[in-house]
mmCIF file of C-alpha atoms in Angstrom:
data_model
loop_
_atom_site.group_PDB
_atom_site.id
_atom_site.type_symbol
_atom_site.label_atom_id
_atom_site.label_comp_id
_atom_site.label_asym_id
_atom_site.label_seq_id
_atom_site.Cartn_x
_atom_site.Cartn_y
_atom_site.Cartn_z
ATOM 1 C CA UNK A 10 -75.487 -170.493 -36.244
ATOM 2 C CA UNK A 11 -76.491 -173.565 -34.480
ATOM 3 C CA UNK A 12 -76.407 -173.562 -30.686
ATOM 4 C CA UNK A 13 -76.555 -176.339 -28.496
ATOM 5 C CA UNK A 14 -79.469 -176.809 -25.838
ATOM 6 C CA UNK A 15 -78.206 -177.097 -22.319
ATOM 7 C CA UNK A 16 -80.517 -179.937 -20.856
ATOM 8 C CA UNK A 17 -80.026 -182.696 -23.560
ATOM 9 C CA UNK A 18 -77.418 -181.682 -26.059
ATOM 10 C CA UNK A 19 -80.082 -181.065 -29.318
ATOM 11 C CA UNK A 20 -78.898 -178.896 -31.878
ATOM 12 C CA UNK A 21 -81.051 -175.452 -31.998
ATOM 13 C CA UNK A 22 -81.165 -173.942 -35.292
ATOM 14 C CA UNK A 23 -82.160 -170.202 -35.763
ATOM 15 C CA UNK A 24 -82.937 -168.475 -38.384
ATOM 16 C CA UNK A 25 -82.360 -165.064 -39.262
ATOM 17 C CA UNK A 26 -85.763 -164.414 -39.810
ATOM 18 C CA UNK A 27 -87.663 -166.215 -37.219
ATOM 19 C CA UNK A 28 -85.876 -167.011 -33.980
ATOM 20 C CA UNK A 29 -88.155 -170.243 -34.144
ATOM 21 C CA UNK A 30 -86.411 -173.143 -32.380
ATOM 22 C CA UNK A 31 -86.369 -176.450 -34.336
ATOM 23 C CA UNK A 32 -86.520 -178.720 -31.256
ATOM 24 C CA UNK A 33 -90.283 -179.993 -30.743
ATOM 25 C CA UNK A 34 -89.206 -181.636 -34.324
ATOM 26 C CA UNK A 35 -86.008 -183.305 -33.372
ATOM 27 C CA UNK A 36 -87.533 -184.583 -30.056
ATOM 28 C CA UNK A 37 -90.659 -186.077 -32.120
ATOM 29 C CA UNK A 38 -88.563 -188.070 -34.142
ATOM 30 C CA UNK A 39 -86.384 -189.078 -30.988
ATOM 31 C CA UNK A 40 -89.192 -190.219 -29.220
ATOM 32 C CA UNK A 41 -90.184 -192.440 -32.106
ATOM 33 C CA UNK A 42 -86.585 -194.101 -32.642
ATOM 34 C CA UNK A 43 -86.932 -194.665 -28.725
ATOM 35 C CA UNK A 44 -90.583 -196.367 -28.908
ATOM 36 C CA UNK A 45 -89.281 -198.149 -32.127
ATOM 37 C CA UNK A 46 -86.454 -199.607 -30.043
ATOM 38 C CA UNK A 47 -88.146 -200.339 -27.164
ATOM 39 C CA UNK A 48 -91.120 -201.875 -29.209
ATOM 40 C CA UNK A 49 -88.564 -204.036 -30.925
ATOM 41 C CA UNK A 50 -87.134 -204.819 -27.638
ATOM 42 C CA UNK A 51 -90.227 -206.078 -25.502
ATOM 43 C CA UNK A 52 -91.046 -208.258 -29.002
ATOM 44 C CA UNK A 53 -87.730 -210.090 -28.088
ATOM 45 C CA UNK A 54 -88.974 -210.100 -24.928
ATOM 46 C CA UNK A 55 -92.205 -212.026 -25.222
ATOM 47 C CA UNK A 56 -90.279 -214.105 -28.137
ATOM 48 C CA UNK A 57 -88.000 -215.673 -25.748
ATOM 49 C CA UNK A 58 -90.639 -215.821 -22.910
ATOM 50 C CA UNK A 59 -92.775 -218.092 -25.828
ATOM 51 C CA UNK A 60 -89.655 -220.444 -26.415
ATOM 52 C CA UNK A 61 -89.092 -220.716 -22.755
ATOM 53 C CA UNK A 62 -93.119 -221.810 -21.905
ATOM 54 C CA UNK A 63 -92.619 -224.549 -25.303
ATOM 55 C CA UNK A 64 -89.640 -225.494 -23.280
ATOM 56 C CA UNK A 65 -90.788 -226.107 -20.092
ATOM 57 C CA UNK A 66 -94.596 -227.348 -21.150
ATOM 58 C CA UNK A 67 -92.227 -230.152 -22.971
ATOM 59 C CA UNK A 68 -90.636 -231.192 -19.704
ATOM 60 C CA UNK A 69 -93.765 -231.315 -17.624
ATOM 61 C CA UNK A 70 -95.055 -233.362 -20.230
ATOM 62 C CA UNK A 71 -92.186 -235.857 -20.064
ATOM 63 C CA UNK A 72 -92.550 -235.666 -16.281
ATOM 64 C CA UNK A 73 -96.107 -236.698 -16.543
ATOM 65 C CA UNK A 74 -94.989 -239.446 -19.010
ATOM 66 C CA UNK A 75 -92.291 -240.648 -16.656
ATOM 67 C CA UNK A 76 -94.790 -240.616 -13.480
ATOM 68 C CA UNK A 77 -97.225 -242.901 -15.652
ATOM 69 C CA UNK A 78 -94.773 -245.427 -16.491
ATOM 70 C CA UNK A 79 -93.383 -245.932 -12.950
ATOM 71 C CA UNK A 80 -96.906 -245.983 -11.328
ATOM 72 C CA UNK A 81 -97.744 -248.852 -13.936
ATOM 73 C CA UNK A 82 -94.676 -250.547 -13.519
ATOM 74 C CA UNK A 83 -95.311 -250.093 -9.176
ATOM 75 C CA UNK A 84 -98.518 -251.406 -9.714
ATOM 76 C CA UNK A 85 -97.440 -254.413 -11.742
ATOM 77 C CA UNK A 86 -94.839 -255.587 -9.497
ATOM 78 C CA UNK A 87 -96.314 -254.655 -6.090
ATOM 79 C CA UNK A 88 -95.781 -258.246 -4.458
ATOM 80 C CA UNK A 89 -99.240 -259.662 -2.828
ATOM 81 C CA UNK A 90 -98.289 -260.503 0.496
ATOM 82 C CA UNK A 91 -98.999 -262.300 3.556
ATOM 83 C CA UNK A 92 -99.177 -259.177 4.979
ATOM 84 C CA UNK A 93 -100.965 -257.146 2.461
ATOM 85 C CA UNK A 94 -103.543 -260.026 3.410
ATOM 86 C CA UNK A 95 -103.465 -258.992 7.540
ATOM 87 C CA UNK A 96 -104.176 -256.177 6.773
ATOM 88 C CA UNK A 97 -107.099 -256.275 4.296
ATOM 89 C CA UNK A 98 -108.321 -258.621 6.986
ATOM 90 C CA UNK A 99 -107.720 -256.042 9.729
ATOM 91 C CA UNK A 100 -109.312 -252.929 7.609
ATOM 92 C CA UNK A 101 -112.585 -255.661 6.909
ATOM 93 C CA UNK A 102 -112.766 -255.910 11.429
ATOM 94 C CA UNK A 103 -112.408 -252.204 11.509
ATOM 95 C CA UNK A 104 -115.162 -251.464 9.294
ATOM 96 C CA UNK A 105 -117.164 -253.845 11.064
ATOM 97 C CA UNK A 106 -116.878 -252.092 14.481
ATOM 98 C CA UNK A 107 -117.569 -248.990 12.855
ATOM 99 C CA UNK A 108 -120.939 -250.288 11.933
ATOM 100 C CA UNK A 109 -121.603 -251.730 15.149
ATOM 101 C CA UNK A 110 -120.847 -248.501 16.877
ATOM 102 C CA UNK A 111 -123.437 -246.899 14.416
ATOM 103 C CA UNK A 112 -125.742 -248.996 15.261
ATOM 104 C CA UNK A 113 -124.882 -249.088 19.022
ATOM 105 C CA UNK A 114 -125.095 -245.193 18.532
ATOM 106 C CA UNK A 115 -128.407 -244.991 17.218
ATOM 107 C CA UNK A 116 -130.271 -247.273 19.343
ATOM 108 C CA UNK A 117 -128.635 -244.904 22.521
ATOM 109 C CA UNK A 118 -129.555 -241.891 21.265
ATOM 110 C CA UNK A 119 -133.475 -243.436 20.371
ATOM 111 C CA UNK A 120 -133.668 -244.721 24.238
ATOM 112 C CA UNK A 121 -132.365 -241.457 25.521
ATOM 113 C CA UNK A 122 -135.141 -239.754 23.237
ATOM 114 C CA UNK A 123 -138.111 -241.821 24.971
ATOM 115 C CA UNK A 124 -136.400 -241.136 28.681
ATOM 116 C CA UNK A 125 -136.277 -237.397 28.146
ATOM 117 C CA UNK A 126 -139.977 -237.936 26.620
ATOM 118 C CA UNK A 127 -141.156 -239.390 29.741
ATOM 119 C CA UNK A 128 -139.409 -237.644 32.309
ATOM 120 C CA UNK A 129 -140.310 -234.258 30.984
ATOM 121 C CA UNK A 130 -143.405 -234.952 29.489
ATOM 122 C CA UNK A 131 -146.916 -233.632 31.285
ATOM 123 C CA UNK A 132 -148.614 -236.129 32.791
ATOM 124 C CA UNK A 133 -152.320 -235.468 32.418
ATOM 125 C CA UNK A 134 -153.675 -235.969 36.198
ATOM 126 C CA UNK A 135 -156.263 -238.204 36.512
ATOM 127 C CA UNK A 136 -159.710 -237.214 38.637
ATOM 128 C CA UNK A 137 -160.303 -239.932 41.349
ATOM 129 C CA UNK A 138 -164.011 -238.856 42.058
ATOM 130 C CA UNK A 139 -164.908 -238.093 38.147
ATOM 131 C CA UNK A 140 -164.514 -241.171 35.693
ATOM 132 C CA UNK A 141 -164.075 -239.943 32.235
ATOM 133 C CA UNK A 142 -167.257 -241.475 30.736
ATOM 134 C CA UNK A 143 -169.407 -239.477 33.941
ATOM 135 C CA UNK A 144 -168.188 -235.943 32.772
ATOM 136 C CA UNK A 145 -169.361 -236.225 29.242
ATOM 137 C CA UNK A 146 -172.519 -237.906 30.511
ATOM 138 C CA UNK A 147 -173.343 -235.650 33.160
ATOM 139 C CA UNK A 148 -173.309 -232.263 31.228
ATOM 140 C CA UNK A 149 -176.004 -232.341 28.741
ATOM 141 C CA UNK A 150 -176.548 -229.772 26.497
ATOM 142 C CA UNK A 151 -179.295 -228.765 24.359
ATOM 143 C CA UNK A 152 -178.678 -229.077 20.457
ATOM 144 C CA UNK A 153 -178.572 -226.702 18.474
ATOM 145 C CA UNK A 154 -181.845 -225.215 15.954
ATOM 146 C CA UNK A 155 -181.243 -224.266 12.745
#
C-alpha cells in the first residue's frame, strides 16, 4: 500500500518483501525536472538580456550619430564675430603677460640666488701683514729624492 511522506507529499511504496522506501528515486528525478526548468529559465533570461544590450547599443549609436551631426552643423554656422575677434585679441594680451611674468619670474628668482650667495657665502679673510705671493715664497722646502 502506498503511503504518503509527511514533509513533501511523495508517494512511498513498500514492498512486502523489503520495506525499502522508493523516495531517493522520485526526488532524483524531481531535482532534474527542477534544474531542467530552471536551466530553461535563466536561458530566457540571458536571451532577453542579449536583445535588450542589441537594443540599447543601437540607440547609443544613433545618439553618437545625432551628436556628430549637430556639432558639424554648430561648427558650420558658428557666426565669426566682432566679438569672437575681442576676444582672440584679449586671449593673444593674456598670453603675452604670462610670458612676461615668466620671464620677470626667472630673472627674480636668479638675483635672489646671487644675494643669498653673497650674503651667506664665507668670505676668505685676507692677511694684512702676509701678501699671498710672500707665503709661498717664504717656506721653502726641500724636494723630494727618488
Amino acid at each position: 500500500m502506498p503511503k504518503r511522506g509527511a514533509s513533501k507529499g511523495i508517494l512511498i511504496g513498500i514492498n512486502k518483501k523489503n520495506s525499502v522506501a522508493k523516495k531517493p528515486a522520485k526526488k532524483k528525478s524531481e531535482i532534474e525536472q527542477t534544474l531542467l526548468k530552471n536551466l530553461v529559465e535563466l536561458q530566457k533570461v540571458h536571451i532577453d538580456l542579449a536583445e535588450k544590450f542589441d537594443k540599447l547599443s543601437k540607440e547609443i549609436s544613433g545618439l553618437l550619430s545625432l551628436f556628430e551631426i549637430t556639432a558639424r552643423n554648430f561648427a558650420k554656422n558658428a557666426p565669426q564675430t566682432a566679438e569672437y575677434e575681442k576676444d582672440k585679441d584679449f586671449l593673444e594680451k593674456i598670453d603675452r603677460l604670462l610670458d612676461q611674468n615668466k620671464t620677470l619670474a626667472k630673472g627674480l628668482s636668479l638675483m635672489e640666488e646671487r644675494m643669498r650667495e653673497r650674503m651667506y657665502s664665507p668670505r676668505p679673510s685676507p692677511r694684512k701683514n702676509e701678501p699671498f705671493e710672500q707665503s709661498i715664497v717664504s717656506e721653502k722646502r726641500p724636494l723630494p729624492h727618488f
